[in-house]
Coordinates of C-alpha atoms (C1' of nucleotides) in Angstrom, one line a residue:
Chain A
M1 CA -12.2 -7.1 -21.7
I2 CA -12.5 -3.7 -20.2
L3 CA -11.1 -3.0 -16.8
N4 CA -11.1 0.1 -14.6
L5 CA -7.6 1.2 -14.1
D6 CA -6.4 4.1 -12.1
P7 CA -2.8 5.1 -13.1
R8 CA -2.7 7.7 -10.1
S9 CA -3.6 4.9 -7.5
N10 CA -0.8 3.9 -5.2
T11 CA -1.6 0.3 -5.9
P12 CA 0.4 -1.0 -8.9
I13 CA -1.4 -1.5 -12.2
W14 CA -0.6 -5.2 -12.3
E15 CA -2.2 -5.5 -9.0
Q16 CA -5.3 -3.7 -10.0
V17 CA -5.5 -6.1 -13.0
V18 CA -5.3 -9.0 -10.7
H19 CA -7.9 -7.7 -8.4
Q20 CA -10.5 -7.0 -11.1
I21 CA -10.0 -10.2 -12.9
K22 CA -10.6 -12.1 -9.6
E23 CA -13.8 -10.1 -9.2
L24 CA -14.8 -10.9 -12.7
I25 CA -14.4 -14.7 -12.0
L26 CA -16.3 -14.3 -8.7
R27 CA -19.1 -12.6 -10.7
E28 CA -19.1 -15.5 -13.2
I29 CA -18.5 -13.1 -16.0
L30 CA -15.4 -15.1 -16.5
L31 CA -16.3 -18.9 -16.5
P32 CA -14.0 -21.8 -15.8
E33 CA -12.0 -23.0 -18.9
E34 CA -12.7 -19.7 -20.6
K35 CA -9.9 -18.1 -22.5
L36 CA -8.6 -14.9 -21.4
P37 CA -7.4 -12.1 -23.8
S38 CA -3.7 -12.6 -24.9
V39 CA -1.0 -10.6 -23.2
R40 CA -0.6 -8.3 -26.2
E41 CA -4.2 -7.9 -26.9
L42 CA -5.2 -6.9 -23.3
S43 CA -2.2 -4.5 -23.1
G44 CA -3.5 -2.9 -26.3
T45 CA -7.1 -2.4 -25.0
L46 CA -5.9 -1.3 -21.7
L47 CA -3.1 0.9 -23.1
I48 CA -0.6 -0.5 -20.7
N49 CA 2.7 -2.4 -21.4
P50 CA 2.6 -6.1 -22.2
N51 CA 4.9 -6.7 -19.5
T52 CA 2.5 -5.3 -16.8
V53 CA -0.2 -7.6 -18.2
S54 CA 2.2 -10.5 -18.2
K55 CA 3.1 -9.8 -14.5
A56 CA -0.6 -9.8 -13.6
Y57 CA -1.2 -13.1 -15.3
Q58 CA 1.9 -14.7 -13.6
E59 CA 0.6 -13.7 -10.3
L60 CA -2.9 -15.0 -11.1
E61 CA -1.3 -18.4 -12.0
R62 CA 0.7 -18.4 -9.0
Q63 CA -2.5 -18.2 -6.9
G64 CA -3.9 -21.1 -9.0
I65 CA -6.7 -19.0 -10.6
I66 CA -5.7 -19.2 -14.2
E67 CA -3.6 -21.6 -16.2
T68 CA -1.3 -20.8 -19.0
L69 CA -0.6 -23.0 -22.0
R70 CA 2.6 -22.0 -23.9
G71 CA 1.5 -21.0 -27.4
K72 CA -2.1 -21.5 -26.7
G73 CA -3.1 -18.9 -24.3
T74 CA -4.3 -18.3 -20.8
F75 CA -7.4 -19.8 -19.3
V76 CA -9.5 -19.6 -16.2
S77 CA -8.8 -22.7 -14.1
A78 CA -11.3 -25.4 -14.3
S79 CA -11.8 -25.6 -10.6
I80 CA -10.6 -23.0 -8.2
I81 CA -10.0 -24.5 -4.8
P82 CA -9.9 -22.2 -1.9
K83 CA -6.7 -22.6 -0.1
A84 CA -6.7 -22.1 3.7
D85 CA -3.3 -20.4 3.7
D86 CA -2.6 -19.6 7.3
Q87 CA -0.1 -17.0 6.5
K88 CA -2.6 -15.1 4.1
I89 CA -5.4 -15.6 6.6
M90 CA -3.2 -13.8 9.3
E91 CA -2.6 -11.0 6.9
L92 CA -6.2 -10.7 6.0
K93 CA -7.3 -10.4 9.7
Q94 CA -4.5 -7.7 10.2
Q95 CA -5.9 -5.9 7.2
L96 CA -9.4 -6.2 8.6
K97 CA -8.4 -4.8 11.9
Q98 CA -6.7 -1.8 10.3
L99 CA -9.8 -1.3 8.3
F100 CA -11.9 -1.4 11.3
I101 CA -9.7 1.2 13.1
E102 CA -10.0 3.6 10.0
A103 CA -13.7 3.1 10.1
S104 CA -13.9 4.1 13.8
Y105 CA -12.2 7.3 13.0
L106 CA -14.9 7.9 10.3
G107 CA -17.7 7.3 12.7
I108 CA -18.6 3.8 11.2
D109 CA -19.3 0.9 13.6
H110 CA -18.8 -2.8 13.1
Q111 CA -22.5 -3.4 12.4
T112 CA -22.4 -1.2 9.5
L113 CA -19.3 -2.7 8.1
S114 CA -21.0 -6.2 8.5
K115 CA -24.0 -4.9 6.6
W116 CA -21.8 -3.8 3.7
L117 CA -20.0 -7.2 3.8
K118 CA -23.4 -8.9 3.5
N119 CA -24.3 -6.7 0.5
Y120 CA -21.0 -7.6 -1.2
S121 CA -21.6 -11.2 -0.6
E122 CA -25.1 -11.0 -2.2
E123 CA -23.6 -8.9 -5.0
L124 CA -20.5 -10.9 -5.8
G125 CA -20.6 -14.3 -4.3
G126 CA -23.6 -15.8 -6.2
K127 CA -21.5 -18.9 -6.7
D128 CA -20.8 -21.1 -3.7
N129 CA -22.7 -18.9 -1.4
H130 CA -25.0 -21.4 0.1
A131 CA -27.7 -18.9 -0.8
E132 CA -29.7 -21.1 -2.9
S133 CA -32.1 -22.1 -0.3
E134 CA -32.8 -18.6 0.9
Chain B
M1 CA 6.4 4.1 23.6
I2 CA 7.1 0.8 21.8
L3 CA 5.7 0.1 18.4
N4 CA 5.8 -2.9 16.2
L5 CA 7.5 -1.9 13.1
D6 CA 8.4 -4.0 10.1
P7 CA 11.0 -2.4 7.9
R8 CA 10.4 -5.2 5.2
S9 CA 6.7 -4.4 4.9
N10 CA 5.4 -2.7 1.8
T11 CA 3.6 -0.2 3.9
P12 CA 5.9 2.8 4.7
I13 CA 7.3 3.0 8.3
W14 CA 5.7 6.4 8.8
E15 CA 2.2 4.9 7.9
Q16 CA 2.9 2.0 10.2
V17 CA 3.5 4.6 13.0
V18 CA 0.2 6.4 12.1
H19 CA -1.7 3.2 12.3
Q20 CA -0.4 2.0 15.6
I21 CA -0.8 5.3 17.4
K22 CA -4.4 5.5 16.2
E23 CA -4.9 2.0 17.6
L24 CA -3.2 3.0 21.0
I25 CA -5.6 6.1 21.1
L26 CA -8.7 3.8 20.4
R27 CA -7.5 1.5 23.1
E28 CA -7.3 4.4 25.5
I29 CA -3.7 3.6 26.1
L30 CA -3.0 7.1 24.9
L31 CA -5.5 9.5 26.5
P32 CA -6.7 13.0 25.3
E33 CA -4.3 15.9 26.0
E34 CA -1.7 13.2 26.7
K35 CA 1.8 14.2 25.6
L36 CA 3.4 12.0 22.9
P37 CA 7.2 11.3 22.9
S38 CA 9.2 13.9 21.1
V39 CA 10.3 13.4 17.5
R40 CA 13.9 12.9 18.5
E41 CA 13.0 10.6 21.6
L42 CA 10.7 8.3 19.5
S43 CA 13.1 8.2 16.6
G44 CA 15.7 7.1 19.1
T45 CA 13.7 4.3 20.6
L46 CA 12.3 3.1 17.4
L47 CA 15.6 3.4 15.6
I48 CA 14.3 5.3 12.7
N49 CA 15.0 8.8 11.3
P50 CA 13.5 11.9 13.1
N51 CA 12.1 12.9 9.7
T52 CA 10.1 9.7 9.5
V53 CA 8.5 10.3 12.9
S54 CA 7.9 13.9 11.9
K55 CA 6.1 12.7 8.9
A56 CA 3.8 10.4 10.9
Y57 CA 3.0 13.2 13.3
Q58 CA 2.2 15.6 10.5
E59 CA -0.2 13.1 9.1
L60 CA -1.7 12.5 12.5
E61 CA -2.2 16.3 12.9
R62 CA -3.8 16.4 9.3
Q63 CA -6.3 14.0 10.4
G64 CA -7.1 16.1 13.6
I65 CA -5.9 13.3 15.9
I66 CA -3.1 15.0 17.5
E67 CA -2.1 18.7 18.0
T68 CA 1.3 20.2 17.9
L69 CA 2.5 23.2 19.9
R70 CA 5.7 24.7 18.7
G71 CA 8.5 24.2 21.3
K72 CA 6.1 22.4 23.7
G73 CA 5.5 19.1 22.0
T74 CA 2.7 17.0 20.4
F75 CA -0.3 15.9 22.3
V76 CA -3.4 13.8 21.7
S77 CA -6.3 16.0 20.6
A78 CA -8.8 16.8 23.4
S79 CA -11.6 15.6 21.5
I80 CA -11.5 13.5 18.3
I81 CA -14.5 14.1 16.2
P82 CA -15.3 11.6 13.6
K83 CA -15.5 13.2 10.4
A84 CA -17.9 11.7 7.8
D85 CA -15.7 12.3 4.9
D86 CA -17.4 10.9 1.9
Q87 CA -14.4 10.5 -0.2
K88 CA -12.7 8.4 2.6
I89 CA -15.8 6.4 3.1
M90 CA -16.0 5.5 -0.5
E91 CA -12.3 4.4 -0.3
L92 CA -13.0 2.5 2.7
K93 CA -15.9 0.6 1.1
Q94 CA -13.8 -0.2 -1.9
Q95 CA -11.1 -1.6 0.4
L96 CA -13.8 -3.6 2.2
K97 CA -15.0 -5.0 -1.1
Q98 CA -11.4 -6.0 -2.1
L99 CA -11.0 -7.6 1.2
F100 CA -14.1 -9.6 0.8
I101 CA -12.9 -10.8 -2.5
E102 CA -9.6 -12.0 -1.2
A103 CA -11.4 -13.7 1.7
S104 CA -13.6 -15.4 -0.9
Y105 CA -10.6 -17.0 -2.4
L106 CA -9.4 -18.2 1.0
G107 CA -12.7 -19.9 1.7
I108 CA -13.8 -17.3 4.1
D109 CA -17.5 -16.1 4.2
H110 CA -18.8 -12.7 5.1
Q111 CA -20.3 -14.1 8.3
T112 CA -16.9 -15.1 9.6
L113 CA -15.5 -11.7 8.7
S114 CA -18.4 -10.1 10.6
K115 CA -17.6 -12.3 13.6
W116 CA -14.0 -11.0 13.5
L117 CA -15.2 -7.4 13.1
K118 CA -17.4 -7.8 16.2
N119 CA -14.3 -9.2 18.1
Y120 CA -12.2 -6.1 17.1
S121 CA -15.0 -3.9 18.2
E122 CA -15.1 -5.5 21.7
E123 CA -11.4 -5.5 21.8
L124 CA -10.6 -2.0 20.7
G125 CA -13.6 0.2 20.6
G126 CA -14.5 0.5 24.3
K127 CA -14.6 4.2 24.0
D128 CA -17.4 5.8 22.1
N129 CA -19.0 2.6 21.2
H130 CA -22.6 3.8 22.0
A131 CA -22.4 0.9 24.4
E132 CA -23.2 2.8 27.5
S133 CA -26.9 2.9 27.1
E134 CA -27.1 -0.6 25.5
Chain C
dA1 C1' 20.3 36.2 28.9
dT2 C1' 21.3 31.5 28.3
dA3 C1' 20.7 26.7 27.6
dA4 C1' 18.0 22.8 26.5
dG5 C1' 14.2 20.8 24.4
dT6 C1' 10.5 21.3 21.2
dG7 C1' 8.5 21.0 15.9
dT8 C1' 9.8 22.3 11.3
dA9 C1' 12.3 23.1 6.9
dC10 C1' 15.7 22.2 3.6
dT11 C1' 19.1 19.8 0.7
dA12 C1' 21.5 15.8 -0.8
dT13 C1' 22.0 11.0 -1.2
dA14 C1' 20.9 6.0 -1.6
dC15 C1' 17.8 2.6 -2.6
dA16 C1' 13.8 -0.1 -4.2
dC17 C1' 10.2 -0.6 -7.3
dA18 C1' 6.7 0.4 -11.0
dG19 C1' 6.4 1.1 -15.5
dT20 C1' 8.1 1.5 -20.1
dA21 C1' 10.6 0.0 -24.3
dA22 C1' 12.7 -3.1 -27.2
dT23 C1' 14.3 -7.4 -28.4
dA24 C1' 14.7 -12.4 -28.6
dC25 C1' 13.1 -17.0 -27.5
dA26 C1' 10.1 -21.4 -27.1
dC27 C1' 5.8 -23.5 -28.1
dA28 C1' 1.0 -24.5 -30.6
dC29 C1' -1.6 -24.6 -34.5
dA30 C1' -3.3 -23.9 -39.1
Chain D
dT1 C1' 6.1 -21.9 -42.8
dG2 C1' 3.9 -18.2 -40.7
dT3 C1' 1.3 -16.2 -37.1
dG4 C1' -0.2 -16.0 -32.5
dT5 C1' 0.8 -17.6 -28.0
dG6 C1' 3.5 -16.7 -23.0
dT7 C1' 8.1 -15.9 -21.4
dA8 C1' 12.7 -13.9 -20.5
dT9 C1' 16.2 -10.4 -20.6
dT10 C1' 18.2 -5.9 -20.5
dA11 C1' 18.1 -1.0 -20.1
dC12 C1' 16.1 3.2 -18.9
dT13 C1' 13.1 6.5 -16.5
dG14 C1' 10.4 8.2 -12.8
dT15 C1' 8.7 8.1 -8.1
dG16 C1' 8.7 7.5 -3.4
dT17 C1' 10.8 5.9 1.1
dA18 C1' 14.3 6.5 4.2
dT19 C1' 18.5 8.3 5.9
dA20 C1' 21.7 12.1 7.0
dG21 C1' 23.0 16.5 8.1
dT22 C1' 22.1 21.3 9.0
dA23 C1' 19.6 25.2 10.3
dC24 C1' 15.7 27.8 12.1
dA25 C1' 11.7 29.3 15.3
dC26 C1' 9.6 28.8 19.4
dT27 C1' 8.9 27.5 24.7
dT28 C1' 10.4 26.5 28.9
dA29 C1' 13.4 26.5 32.9
dT30 C1' 17.6 28.0 34.9

DNA sequence: ATAAGTGTACTATACACAGTAATACACACA
DNA sequence: TGTGTGTATTACTGTGTATAGTACACTTAT
């Protein structure tokens, strides 16, 4: 598995791993029940510390996205149920608001942002996107 | 000036100050040419270090949003011109993509996000919203 | 001139966290 | 038994935030 990591980014490496694996699952490149690379293997290919990979896997498991079986490996969860965590939704809205403000100062209006969102939806969310009938 | 700061947030205090002042300007609570509180005054009311306020002001000036006059004070820029910085736009799109992914795992679709964006636009962007002729 | 108020610069310190490194442990499976 | 899993622990380094204190340059009003 090859991920795009930026050591100079301000977002921690383990968080970048979390983000990109979630994206791979959304894109259905990683399928339910599929086995992920071992901690040591992935740390080898990504040239990062095993502890960093472990931290990413633990965070993904905490979110219910992957499951780990001691001695066997880590696997994509069979069914990923979207959790309507109110706390996280509030944080997301706050983040969206901040993003809108930054966009405003770049001369980008909300309609353009919505258009981009729609593109991302078509590009990534081919799964439960209710798009089959379109 | 009263801002809502969260010392336990992972975003630095000076960055929170930057964000909230940008929002106040968008809301037209802070008007062009208006004087901002002095570094020492704001650090007093916010109970933070003057250096932290100074860092926020310097970042705002770097973005062309405020202007500082030595010995006189800091003021909101007379005209804030949206700069179409390609680099920043790319970062914004990346951030929006990540936000969409997180939303997907919370069961929120792109249409809901667009609706929220529209709300923010009406709530905040009453200024140069090209809404005069519409 | 003098004083007060402005932003700025500099050094030092404390603290938290990311990341690395090395090691050891518990479990599954052939 | 041996190899490959994930996990836990400890120590160390580096980076960045924030605080604290001090000093400087400038503007304005007295």
